[in-house]
Coordinates of C-alpha atoms in Angstrom, one line a residue:
M1 CA 139.5 106.1 131.5
T2 CA 142.7 104.2 130.6
S3 CA 146.0 103.8 132.4
Q4 CA 149.3 102.2 131.4
V5 CA 150.7 99.4 133.4
S6 CA 154.1 98.0 132.6
S7 CA 155.1 95.6 135.4
P8 CA 154.5 91.9 135.8
A9 CA 151.5 90.3 137.4
E10 CA 151.5 89.5 141.1
Q11 CA 148.9 87.7 143.2
A12 CA 147.6 89.2 146.4
D13 CA 147.1 87.2 149.6
G14 CA 143.5 88.1 150.2
T15 CA 144.0 89.4 153.7
D16 CA 141.8 92.0 155.5
E17 CA 144.5 94.3 156.9
T18 CA 144.2 97.9 155.5
V19 CA 146.8 100.1 157.3
V20 CA 150.3 99.5 156.0
G21 CA 152.0 102.6 157.2
A22 CA 151.6 106.3 157.8
Q23 CA 153.4 109.3 156.5
R24 CA 153.6 112.9 157.9
K25 CA 153.3 115.9 155.7
P26 CA 155.2 119.1 156.6
V27 CA 154.3 120.9 159.8
G28 CA 150.9 122.6 159.4
A29 CA 149.6 120.2 156.9
K30 CA 147.2 117.3 157.6
D31 CA 148.4 113.8 158.2
V32 CA 148.4 111.3 155.3
R33 CA 148.0 107.7 156.1
R34 CA 148.8 105.0 153.6
L35 CA 146.4 102.1 153.1
D36 CA 146.6 99.0 150.9
R37 CA 142.9 98.8 150.3
V38 CA 139.7 100.7 151.1
I39 CA 135.9 99.9 150.7
I40 CA 133.6 102.9 150.3
R41 CA 129.9 102.8 150.1
F42 CA 127.8 105.8 148.9
A43 CA 124.2 105.6 149.9
G44 CA 121.1 107.9 149.6
D45 CA 117.8 108.2 147.9
S46 CA 117.5 106.8 144.4
G47 CA 117.3 110.4 143.2
D48 CA 120.4 111.5 145.1
G49 CA 122.8 110.5 142.3
M50 CA 124.6 107.8 144.2
Q51 CA 125.2 105.7 141.1
L52 CA 126.7 108.6 139.3
T53 CA 128.8 109.6 142.3
G54 CA 130.1 106.1 142.7
D55 CA 130.8 105.8 139.0
R56 CA 132.8 109.0 138.9
F57 CA 134.9 107.9 141.9
T58 CA 135.4 104.6 140.2
S59 CA 136.6 106.2 137.0
E60 CA 139.1 108.4 138.7
T61 CA 140.3 105.4 140.7
A62 CA 140.8 103.4 137.5
S63 CA 142.7 106.2 135.9
F64 CA 144.9 106.4 139.0
G65 CA 145.8 102.8 138.5
N66 CA 144.3 101.0 141.5
D67 CA 142.7 97.6 141.1
L68 CA 139.0 97.8 141.9
S69 CA 135.7 96.1 142.0
T70 CA 132.2 97.6 142.4
L71 CA 128.8 96.7 143.5
P72 CA 125.9 99.0 142.5
N73 CA 122.7 98.3 144.4
F74 CA 119.5 100.2 143.6
P75 CA 115.7 99.9 143.7
A76 CA 113.7 98.5 140.8
E77 CA 111.4 101.5 140.8
I78 CA 112.4 104.4 138.6
R79 CA 111.8 106.8 141.5
A80 CA 111.3 104.9 144.7
P81 CA 109.6 106.7 147.7
A82 CA 112.0 109.4 149.0
G83 CA 113.4 108.9 152.4
T84 CA 112.2 105.3 152.8
L85 CA 114.2 102.1 153.2
P86 CA 113.0 100.6 149.9
G87 CA 114.1 103.8 148.2
V88 CA 117.8 103.6 149.2
S89 CA 120.3 103.4 146.4
S90 CA 123.9 102.5 147.1
F91 CA 127.2 102.1 145.3
Q92 CA 130.1 100.2 146.9
L93 CA 133.7 100.4 145.6
H94 CA 136.7 98.3 146.8
F95 CA 140.0 99.6 145.5
A96 CA 143.5 98.5 146.4
D97 CA 147.2 98.6 145.6
H98 CA 147.1 94.9 144.8
D99 CA 145.0 92.3 143.0
I100 CA 141.5 92.1 144.4
L101 CA 138.5 90.0 143.5
T102 CA 135.3 91.3 145.1
P103 CA 133.6 94.6 146.1
G104 CA 134.5 93.8 149.7
D105 CA 132.5 92.3 152.5
A106 CA 132.2 95.4 154.8
P107 CA 132.7 99.1 154.0
N108 CA 135.4 101.0 155.8
V109 CA 133.6 104.2 154.9
L110 CA 129.8 104.9 154.6
V111 CA 128.5 108.2 153.1
A112 CA 124.9 108.4 154.2
M113 CA 122.8 111.1 152.6
N114 CA 119.8 110.7 154.8
P115 CA 118.5 108.6 157.8
A116 CA 117.1 105.8 155.5
A117 CA 120.6 105.4 153.9
L118 CA 122.2 105.2 157.4
K119 CA 119.7 102.7 158.8
A120 CA 119.8 100.5 155.7
N121 CA 123.6 100.2 155.7
V122 CA 125.0 100.7 159.2
G123 CA 124.5 97.0 160.0
D124 CA 127.1 96.2 157.3
L125 CA 129.8 98.3 158.9
P126 CA 132.6 96.9 161.1
R127 CA 133.3 98.7 164.4
G128 CA 135.6 101.6 163.8
A129 CA 134.4 102.4 160.3
E130 CA 134.0 106.0 159.3
I131 CA 130.5 107.4 158.7
I132 CA 129.9 110.7 156.9
V133 CA 126.3 111.8 157.3
N134 CA 124.4 114.7 155.8
T135 CA 123.0 116.2 159.0
D136 CA 120.6 118.5 157.0
E137 CA 118.4 115.5 156.2
F138 CA 118.2 114.2 159.8
T139 CA 114.9 116.0 160.6
K140 CA 112.4 114.5 163.0
R141 CA 110.0 113.6 160.2
A142 CA 112.7 111.9 158.1
M143 CA 113.9 109.9 161.1
Q144 CA 110.5 108.8 162.1
K145 CA 109.8 107.6 158.5
V146 CA 112.5 104.9 159.0
G147 CA 111.8 104.1 162.6
Y148 CA 114.3 106.3 164.5
D149 CA 112.6 107.4 167.7
T150 CA 115.7 109.4 168.6
S151 CA 118.5 110.8 166.5
P152 CA 121.2 108.2 165.9
L153 CA 123.7 111.1 165.7
E154 CA 123.0 112.0 169.3
D155 CA 121.8 108.9 171.2
G156 CA 125.1 107.2 171.4
S157 CA 124.2 104.3 169.0
L158 CA 127.0 105.3 166.7
D159 CA 129.7 105.5 169.4
G160 CA 131.5 102.5 168.0
Y161 CA 132.2 104.4 164.7
H162 CA 134.1 107.5 163.6
L163 CA 131.2 109.8 162.9
H164 CA 131.6 112.9 160.7
P165 CA 128.4 115.0 160.8
V166 CA 128.5 117.3 157.7
P167 CA 125.7 119.6 156.6
L168 CA 126.1 118.7 153.0
T169 CA 123.0 120.4 151.7
T170 CA 123.7 123.7 153.5
L171 CA 127.3 123.7 152.4
T172 CA 126.4 123.0 148.8
V173 CA 123.8 125.7 148.7
E174 CA 126.2 128.2 150.2
A175 CA 128.9 127.2 147.7
L176 CA 126.5 127.8 144.8
K177 CA 124.9 131.1 146.0
E178 CA 126.7 133.0 143.2
F179 CA 124.8 131.0 140.6
D180 CA 121.3 131.8 139.5
L181 CA 119.8 128.6 140.8
S182 CA 116.8 127.9 143.0
R183 CA 117.6 126.2 146.4
K184 CA 116.1 123.0 145.0
E185 CA 118.4 123.1 142.0
A186 CA 121.4 123.9 144.1
E187 CA 120.6 121.0 146.5
R188 CA 120.8 118.5 143.6
S189 CA 124.6 119.1 143.5
K190 CA 125.2 117.8 147.0
N191 CA 126.3 114.5 145.6
M192 CA 129.1 116.4 143.8
F193 CA 130.1 118.0 147.1
A194 CA 130.3 114.6 148.7
L195 CA 132.3 113.3 145.8
G196 CA 134.7 116.2 146.1
L197 CA 135.1 115.5 149.9
L198 CA 135.8 111.8 149.3
S199 CA 138.2 112.7 146.4
W200 CA 140.2 114.8 148.7
M201 CA 140.1 112.2 151.5
Y202 CA 141.6 109.5 149.2
H203 CA 143.7 111.7 146.9
R204 CA 141.7 110.9 143.8
P205 CA 142.4 112.8 140.5
T206 CA 140.0 115.6 139.7
E207 CA 140.5 116.5 136.1
G208 CA 138.5 113.6 134.7
T209 CA 135.4 114.4 136.8
E210 CA 135.5 118.1 135.9
K211 CA 135.9 117.1 132.2
F212 CA 133.0 114.7 132.5
L213 CA 130.7 117.3 134.1
K214 CA 131.5 119.8 131.3
S215 CA 130.6 117.2 128.7
K216 CA 127.5 115.9 130.5
F217 CA 126.0 119.3 130.9
A218 CA 127.4 120.8 127.7
K219 CA 124.0 122.2 126.7
K220 CA 123.6 123.7 130.2
P221 CA 126.9 125.4 131.0
D222 CA 125.5 127.0 134.1
I223 CA 124.6 123.6 135.6
A224 CA 128.0 122.3 134.6
A225 CA 129.7 125.2 136.3
A226 CA 127.6 124.7 139.4
N227 CA 128.4 121.0 139.7
I228 CA 132.1 121.7 139.3
A229 CA 131.9 124.4 141.9
A230 CA 130.1 122.0 144.3
Y231 CA 132.8 119.4 143.6
R232 CA 135.6 121.8 144.3
A233 CA 133.9 123.1 147.4
G234 CA 133.7 119.5 148.8
W235 CA 137.4 119.1 148.1
N236 CA 138.2 122.4 149.8
F237 CA 136.0 121.5 152.8
G238 CA 138.1 118.4 153.4
E239 CA 141.3 120.4 153.1
T240 CA 140.2 123.1 155.6
T241 CA 137.8 121.5 158.1
E242 CA 139.2 120.3 161.4
D243 CA 136.8 117.3 161.4
F244 CA 138.9 115.5 158.8
A245 CA 142.4 115.5 160.3
V246 CA 143.7 112.6 158.1
S247 CA 143.6 111.9 154.4
Y248 CA 144.5 108.5 152.9
E249 CA 146.7 107.2 150.1
V250 CA 146.2 104.0 148.3
A251 CA 149.0 103.5 145.8
P252 CA 148.4 102.3 142.2
A253 CA 148.3 98.5 141.8
A254 CA 151.5 98.7 139.7
T255 CA 152.4 95.0 140.3
A256 CA 148.9 93.5 140.0
F257 CA 148.4 93.5 136.2
P258 CA 150.2 92.3 133.1
P259 CA 151.6 95.0 130.9
G260 CA 149.0 96.8 128.7
T261 CA 146.5 99.5 128.4
Y262 CA 143.7 99.3 130.9
R263 CA 140.3 100.9 131.3
N264 CA 137.5 100.4 133.8
I265 CA 134.6 98.4 132.4
S266 CA 131.3 97.0 133.5
G267 CA 130.1 93.5 132.5
N268 CA 127.4 94.6 130.1
L269 CA 129.8 97.0 128.4
A270 CA 132.4 94.3 128.1
L271 CA 129.8 91.9 126.7
A272 CA 128.7 94.5 124.1
Y273 CA 132.3 95.0 123.1
G274 CA 132.8 91.3 122.9
L275 CA 129.9 90.9 120.5
I276 CA 131.2 93.7 118.3
A277 CA 134.7 92.0 118.3
S278 CA 133.1 88.7 117.4
S279 CA 131.3 90.1 114.4
R280 CA 134.5 91.7 113.2
Q281 CA 136.5 88.6 113.7
A282 CA 133.8 86.6 111.8
D283 CA 133.4 89.3 109.2
L284 CA 129.7 89.2 109.6
P285 CA 127.2 92.0 110.4
L286 CA 126.0 92.0 114.0
F287 CA 122.2 92.1 114.5
L288 CA 120.6 92.5 117.9
G289 CA 116.9 91.8 118.2
S290 CA 115.9 92.7 121.7
Y291 CA 113.2 94.1 124.1
P292 CA 114.3 96.2 127.0
I293 CA 114.5 94.4 130.3
T294 CA 116.6 95.0 133.5
P295 CA 119.5 94.2 133.8
A296 CA 120.2 93.5 130.1
S297 CA 119.0 96.8 128.5
D298 CA 122.5 98.4 128.7
I299 CA 123.7 96.0 126.0
L300 CA 121.0 97.3 123.6
H301 CA 121.8 100.9 124.5
E302 CA 125.6 100.4 123.9
L303 CA 125.3 98.4 120.7
S304 CA 122.9 101.0 119.2
R305 CA 125.9 103.5 119.3
H306 CA 128.1 101.4 117.0
K307 CA 126.5 101.5 113.6
N308 CA 130.0 102.3 112.2
F309 CA 130.9 98.7 113.0
G310 CA 128.1 97.2 111.0
V311 CA 125.9 96.8 114.0
R312 CA 122.1 96.9 113.6
T313 CA 119.9 97.0 116.7
F314 CA 116.2 96.4 116.6
Q315 CA 114.1 97.3 119.7
A316 CA 111.1 95.0 119.2
E317 CA 107.6 95.3 120.6
D318 CA 108.1 92.3 122.8
E319 CA 110.5 89.5 123.7
I320 CA 109.1 87.1 121.1
A321 CA 109.4 89.6 118.2
G322 CA 113.0 90.4 119.3
I323 CA 114.2 86.8 119.1
G324 CA 112.2 86.1 116.0
A325 CA 113.9 89.0 114.2
A326 CA 117.3 87.8 115.5
L327 CA 116.7 84.3 114.2
G328 CA 115.6 85.7 110.8
A329 CA 118.9 87.7 110.8
A330 CA 120.8 84.5 111.5
F331 CA 119.1 82.8 108.5
G332 CA 120.1 85.8 106.4
G333 CA 123.8 85.4 107.3
S334 CA 124.3 87.8 110.3
L335 CA 125.9 87.1 113.7
A336 CA 122.5 87.3 115.5
V337 CA 122.0 88.1 119.1
T338 CA 119.1 88.5 121.5
T339 CA 119.5 89.9 125.0
T340 CA 117.1 89.4 127.9
S341 CA 116.8 88.2 131.5
G342 CA 114.9 85.2 133.0
P343 CA 111.3 86.3 132.3
G344 CA 112.3 87.0 128.7
V345 CA 113.9 83.6 128.3
A346 CA 110.6 82.0 129.1
L347 CA 108.9 84.0 126.3
K348 CA 111.7 83.2 123.9
S349 CA 111.8 79.5 124.6
E350 CA 109.7 78.4 121.5
T351 CA 111.9 80.3 119.1
I352 CA 115.1 79.0 120.8
G353 CA 113.7 75.5 120.1
L354 CA 113.1 76.6 116.5
A355 CA 116.7 77.7 116.3
V356 CA 117.8 74.3 117.5
S357 CA 115.7 72.6 114.8
L358 CA 116.9 75.0 112.1
E359 CA 120.5 74.6 113.4
L360 CA 121.4 78.2 112.9
P361 CA 123.9 80.3 115.0
L362 CA 122.2 82.5 117.6
L363 CA 123.5 84.0 120.8
V364 CA 120.9 84.2 123.6
V365 CA 122.3 86.5 126.3
D366 CA 120.6 86.0 129.6
I367 CA 121.6 88.6 132.3
Q368 CA 120.1 86.7 135.3
R369 CA 118.2 88.4 138.1
G370 CA 116.2 87.4 141.1
G371 CA 113.0 85.4 140.3
P372 CA 110.6 83.9 139.9
S373 CA 108.3 86.0 137.7
T374 CA 109.2 89.7 137.9
G375 CA 111.1 88.8 141.1
L376 CA 113.9 91.2 142.0
P377 CA 114.7 93.0 138.8
T378 CA 117.7 94.9 140.1
K379 CA 119.2 92.2 142.2
T380 CA 121.4 89.3 141.2
E381 CA 120.9 85.5 141.1
Q382 CA 122.1 82.4 139.2
A383 CA 118.8 80.7 139.0
D384 CA 118.4 80.4 135.3
L385 CA 120.9 77.5 134.7
L386 CA 118.3 74.7 134.5
Q387 CA 116.0 76.9 132.4
A388 CA 118.9 77.4 130.0
M389 CA 119.6 73.7 130.0
Y390 CA 116.1 72.3 129.7
G391 CA 113.6 75.1 129.3
R392 CA 112.2 74.1 126.0
N393 CA 109.8 71.5 124.7
G394 CA 111.2 68.3 123.3
E395 CA 114.9 67.4 123.2
A396 CA 116.4 70.7 122.4
P397 CA 120.1 70.8 123.6
V398 CA 121.8 74.2 123.7
P399 CA 125.4 75.0 124.7
V400 CA 125.8 77.2 127.8
V401 CA 128.7 79.5 128.5
A402 CA 129.1 81.7 131.7
P403 CA 131.6 84.5 132.3
R404 CA 133.2 84.8 135.7
T405 CA 134.0 88.5 136.1
P406 CA 132.8 91.8 134.5
A407 CA 135.9 92.0 132.2
D408 CA 135.6 88.3 131.4
C409 CA 132.2 89.0 129.7
F410 CA 134.2 90.1 126.7
D411 CA 136.0 86.8 126.3
A412 CA 132.9 84.8 127.1
A413 CA 131.1 86.6 124.3
L414 CA 133.8 85.6 121.8
E415 CA 133.7 82.0 123.1
A416 CA 129.9 81.9 122.7
A417 CA 130.2 83.2 119.2
R418 CA 132.9 80.6 118.3
I419 CA 130.6 77.8 119.4
A420 CA 127.5 79.2 117.7
L421 CA 129.3 79.8 114.3
T422 CA 131.3 76.6 114.3
Y423 CA 128.5 74.2 115.3
R424 CA 125.5 76.1 113.9
T425 CA 123.5 76.2 117.1
P426 CA 122.0 78.7 119.5
V427 CA 124.2 79.3 122.5
F428 CA 123.2 80.6 125.9
L429 CA 125.5 83.2 127.5
L430 CA 124.6 83.3 131.2
S431 CA 125.8 86.5 132.9
D432 CA 124.0 88.1 135.9
G433 CA 123.2 91.4 137.5
Y434 CA 126.3 91.4 139.7
L435 CA 128.6 91.1 136.7
A436 CA 126.4 93.3 134.4
N437 CA 126.5 96.3 136.7
G438 CA 129.8 95.7 138.5
S439 CA 133.1 96.9 137.1
E440 CA 136.8 96.2 137.2
P441 CA 139.9 97.1 135.2
W442 CA 140.2 95.4 131.8
R443 CA 143.2 95.1 129.7
I444 CA 142.3 96.1 126.2
P445 CA 143.5 93.3 123.9
E446 CA 145.4 93.7 120.7
V447 CA 143.5 92.7 117.6
D448 CA 145.9 89.9 116.8
E449 CA 145.1 88.4 120.2
L450 CA 141.5 87.8 119.2
P451 CA 140.4 84.4 117.8
D452 CA 139.7 83.9 114.1
L453 CA 136.0 83.3 113.7
A454 CA 135.8 83.4 109.9
V455 CA 132.8 81.6 108.5
R456 CA 132.5 79.8 105.1
F457 CA 129.0 80.0 103.7
A458 CA 127.7 77.3 101.3
Q459 CA 128.4 78.3 97.7
G460 CA 127.1 75.4 95.6
P461 CA 125.9 71.8 95.5
N462 CA 127.3 69.5 98.2
H463 CA 125.8 66.1 97.4
T464 CA 125.6 63.9 94.4
L465 CA 122.5 61.8 93.8
D466 CA 122.6 58.2 92.6
D467 CA 121.9 59.4 89.0
G468 CA 124.8 61.7 89.1
T469 CA 122.8 64.9 89.7
E470 CA 124.6 67.5 91.9
V471 CA 122.2 69.0 94.5
F472 CA 122.4 71.0 97.7
W473 CA 121.5 69.2 100.9
P474 CA 120.9 71.7 103.7
Y475 CA 121.3 69.1 106.4
K476 CA 124.4 67.3 105.1
R477 CA 126.8 67.6 108.0
D478 CA 130.5 68.3 108.6
P479 CA 131.9 65.0 109.7
H480 CA 133.9 66.6 112.5
T481 CA 131.5 69.2 114.0
L482 CA 128.2 67.7 112.7
A483 CA 127.3 71.3 111.7
R484 CA 125.1 71.7 108.7
P485 CA 126.0 74.1 105.9
W486 CA 125.0 77.8 106.3
A487 CA 123.4 78.9 103.1
V488 CA 122.6 82.6 102.7
P489 CA 119.1 83.2 101.1
G490 CA 119.4 84.3 97.5
T491 CA 122.4 82.2 96.7
P492 CA 121.6 80.5 93.3
G493 CA 120.8 76.8 93.6
L494 CA 120.8 76.8 97.4
E495 CA 117.1 77.2 97.9
H496 CA 115.9 75.1 100.9
R497 CA 113.0 74.6 103.3
I498 CA 113.0 75.9 106.9
G499 CA 110.5 75.6 109.6
G500 CA 109.8 73.9 112.9
I501 CA 108.5 70.5 111.7
E502 CA 111.1 67.7 111.8
K503 CA 113.6 67.6 108.9
Q504 CA 114.6 64.6 106.9
D505 CA 118.3 63.9 107.4
G506 CA 120.3 65.4 104.6
T507 CA 117.5 66.8 102.4
G508 CA 115.8 68.9 105.0
N509 CA 112.4 67.9 103.7
I510 CA 109.5 67.5 106.1
S511 CA 109.6 64.0 107.7
Y512 CA 107.3 62.2 110.1
D513 CA 109.3 59.0 109.9
P514 CA 109.9 57.6 113.5
A515 CA 113.4 56.3 112.7
N516 CA 114.4 59.6 111.1
H517 CA 113.2 61.6 114.1
D518 CA 115.1 59.4 116.5
F519 CA 118.2 59.8 114.3
M520 CA 117.9 63.6 114.1
V521 CA 117.3 64.0 117.9
R522 CA 120.3 61.9 118.7
T523 CA 122.4 63.7 116.1
R524 CA 121.5 67.2 117.4
Q525 CA 122.5 65.9 120.9
A526 CA 125.7 64.4 119.6
K527 CA 126.6 67.7 118.0
I528 CA 126.3 69.6 121.4
D529 CA 128.1 66.8 123.3
G530 CA 131.0 66.9 120.8
I531 CA 131.7 70.6 121.1
D532 CA 135.4 71.2 121.6
V533 CA 135.8 72.8 125.0
P534 CA 139.1 73.0 127.0
D535 CA 139.8 70.8 130.1
L536 CA 138.9 72.2 133.4
E537 CA 141.9 73.9 135.2
V538 CA 142.3 73.1 138.8
D539 CA 144.2 75.4 141.3
D540 CA 145.6 73.0 143.8
P541 CA 149.1 73.9 145.0
D542 CA 149.1 71.8 148.1
G543 CA 147.4 68.5 147.3
A544 CA 144.1 69.2 148.9
K545 CA 141.4 66.7 149.7
A546 CA 138.5 69.2 149.3
L547 CA 137.6 71.0 146.1
V548 CA 135.4 74.1 145.7
L549 CA 133.7 74.2 142.3
G550 CA 132.0 77.3 141.0
W551 CA 130.5 78.8 137.9
G552 CA 129.7 82.3 136.8
S553 CA 130.0 85.3 139.1
T554 CA 130.8 83.3 142.2
Y555 CA 134.4 83.3 141.0
G556 CA 135.5 86.4 142.9
P557 CA 134.1 85.5 146.3
I558 CA 135.2 81.9 146.0
T559 CA 138.7 82.9 145.0
A560 CA 139.0 85.5 147.8
A561 CA 137.8 82.9 150.3
V562 CA 140.3 80.3 149.0
R563 CA 143.1 82.8 149.5
R564 CA 142.1 83.5 153.1
I565 CA 142.0 79.8 153.9
R566 CA 145.4 79.1 152.3
K567 CA 147.0 82.1 154.1
E568 CA 145.8 80.5 157.4
G569 CA 147.5 77.2 156.4
G570 CA 144.4 75.4 155.1
R571 CA 144.5 73.2 152.0
I572 CA 141.7 73.5 149.5
A573 CA 141.5 73.2 145.7
Q574 CA 139.5 75.4 143.4
A575 CA 138.0 75.0 139.9
H576 CA 135.6 77.2 138.0
L577 CA 133.4 76.2 135.1
R578 CA 133.0 78.4 132.1
H579 CA 131.3 75.7 130.0
L580 CA 128.2 74.3 131.5
N581 CA 127.0 72.4 128.5
P582 CA 128.9 70.4 127.5
F583 CA 131.0 70.1 130.6
P584 CA 134.8 70.0 130.2
P585 CA 135.9 66.4 129.3
N586 CA 138.0 66.0 132.4
L587 CA 135.4 67.2 134.9
G588 CA 134.4 63.7 136.0
A589 CA 138.0 62.7 136.7
V590 CA 138.6 65.9 138.6
L591 CA 135.6 65.4 140.8
K592 CA 136.5 61.9 141.6
S593 CA 140.0 62.8 142.7
Y594 CA 138.7 64.7 145.8
D595 CA 137.2 63.4 149.0
K596 CA 134.8 66.4 149.2
V597 CA 133.3 68.7 146.6
V598 CA 131.5 71.9 147.7
I599 CA 129.5 74.0 145.1
P600 CA 128.5 77.5 146.2
E601 CA 125.7 78.9 144.1
M602 CA 123.3 81.9 144.1
N603 CA 120.3 79.5 143.7
L604 CA 119.1 76.4 145.5
G605 CA 121.6 74.0 144.0
Q606 CA 121.2 73.9 140.2
L607 CA 124.7 73.1 139.2
A608 CA 125.0 70.7 142.1
T609 CA 121.9 68.9 140.8
L610 CA 123.5 68.5 137.4
I611 CA 126.9 67.4 138.9
R612 CA 125.3 64.8 141.2
A613 CA 123.1 63.4 138.4
K614 CA 125.8 63.1 135.7
Y615 CA 128.9 62.1 137.7
L616 CA 127.3 60.4 140.8
V617 CA 129.4 62.6 143.1
D618 CA 128.1 63.4 146.5
A619 CA 128.7 67.2 146.0
A620 CA 127.7 69.4 148.9
S621 CA 125.7 72.5 147.9
Y622 CA 125.9 75.8 149.6
N623 CA 123.3 78.3 148.5
Q624 CA 122.2 81.9 148.8
V625 CA 119.2 83.6 147.2
N626 CA 119.0 87.0 148.8
G627 CA 119.7 89.0 145.7
M628 CA 123.3 89.8 146.8
P629 CA 126.6 88.2 145.9
F630 CA 128.4 86.0 148.4
K631 CA 130.8 87.5 150.9
A632 CA 134.4 86.2 151.0
E633 CA 134.4 85.6 154.8
Q634 CA 131.0 83.9 154.6
L635 CA 132.4 81.4 152.0
A636 CA 135.7 81.0 153.9
T637 CA 133.8 79.9 157.0
V638 CA 131.8 77.3 155.0
L639 CA 134.9 76.0 153.2
K640 CA 136.8 75.6 156.5
E641 CA 134.0 73.5 157.8
A642 CA 134.2 71.3 154.7
I643 CA 137.9 70.9 155.2
D644 CA 137.6 70.1 158.9
G645 CA 134.4 68.1 158.8

């Protein structure tokens, strides 16, 4: 879904207030209350369609013009045990009439499809939040399965909330009785009934969802019609029932964005588009050699749809074969990519080292997840930084780039490609599950805004021997970038040796000479150290004494926390790293200009370790490894203590 925005950008203040006014409809109609922001969480069994429901609500919200941020949260199992706490799947959406940064700390509305969904999520709700529950699922057996001795709908435990008991299953089945469906088939549409109810409640557009359902079930028109009927029935229920006396309006975020055409986009989709754009800007075919792994598989799925852009995708039999094919494609003159997560990086490490030795451009996309080992496949973490930096045998330096938001994954992919192609090196692109699955509005760039990534391949001899003979030296370097020439196999006169054994400087012949090895190791390191990266930008409007430094997906929560502190009169500076190897050239000076430096990370302090070692700065580390992103209020509390301490 795309929407047009034509007004200038404006920063929001990051406050928590939601109600900004109320408006009465004509006599006889329901009240309409205007809000500036809302956080909704859909929760149910992993088979209840909560991700689809949330995605559709998000798409309609994007088309309406709100700013938004999402947090899908689902089990690792394909079909987790029904009605159990481990089987709960949820989708949280924060949307507003202003610029927002996170999916929100606490939902204003919870839609709970069963007792497990209620119990797993009610602890996150603030007092006064609205809870919509599917009462049909609150059977004695279902409640006992999750530890409810008495019904929470009747024992007073939910008195602090606005409870809306709705027999979603019964109402859905009743709405679909004219269709030739079994009860079980009809019950599957209860998520669409819930979506219709919430769409009425928040004045969301309906046309896009109905069009989506017709397309999704094009080969099963009866199922499409049934889902649309359930969706409309949910809308009509909200309109007619006395239990919902108020609906809500959240105006479009007309002042939150620069002019342009926008669409809702997830991090993995933005990254895939960024890779395609990189190949077009470089005028190179794009090759992806990959093995499916959560949460990176969506990139493989998306790129496989774009053969018309010269994209070739290869689903290999394992991680090692995937990167091996990608490195071969790089040797052959393609923009080569391999996608994975932490466990796959471990398997790819030898071939990454080979790419360092061969000095060929290769993008290694690591969508980080909770570890170690299989760990938490569907949860987020930032714990692969040191693995990306040092997880290879020998001295094998690799540049590291990290996006900060889902939409920023597009630009980060272009930047990683620039470095790989310019300096002839593998590059790590470190995203994570929070960015990969989360979404936000993205301004679709004009083609002339994209960087020129054009590559010049070697065409002939580049060195003259003492006897005057002109030859091709595969390791004769550009004096500015230290990059070696990129010679496409089959080019006459450019035959050269490749392999993992150390190369002789210039000629590329096998060399065991100690002095040569020392020179080559230092040269490869100097090439990475010399990569041109921009200075670190610091946001410090008030001359603060404390700096919060982040990287990757912590950008949203950190920025939201900083806004809260500044609104309350506190002074704090903020900086966020995109380039983690090499660091920006001014980073040392920035760090030394503040009395205190705080580094929040979703690991046990990996960036803090690097910062303390390189710059001898006593940076304070604040860490979280629970598989979930930071909350803004949580970080604001920590940063206030740093300012006051």
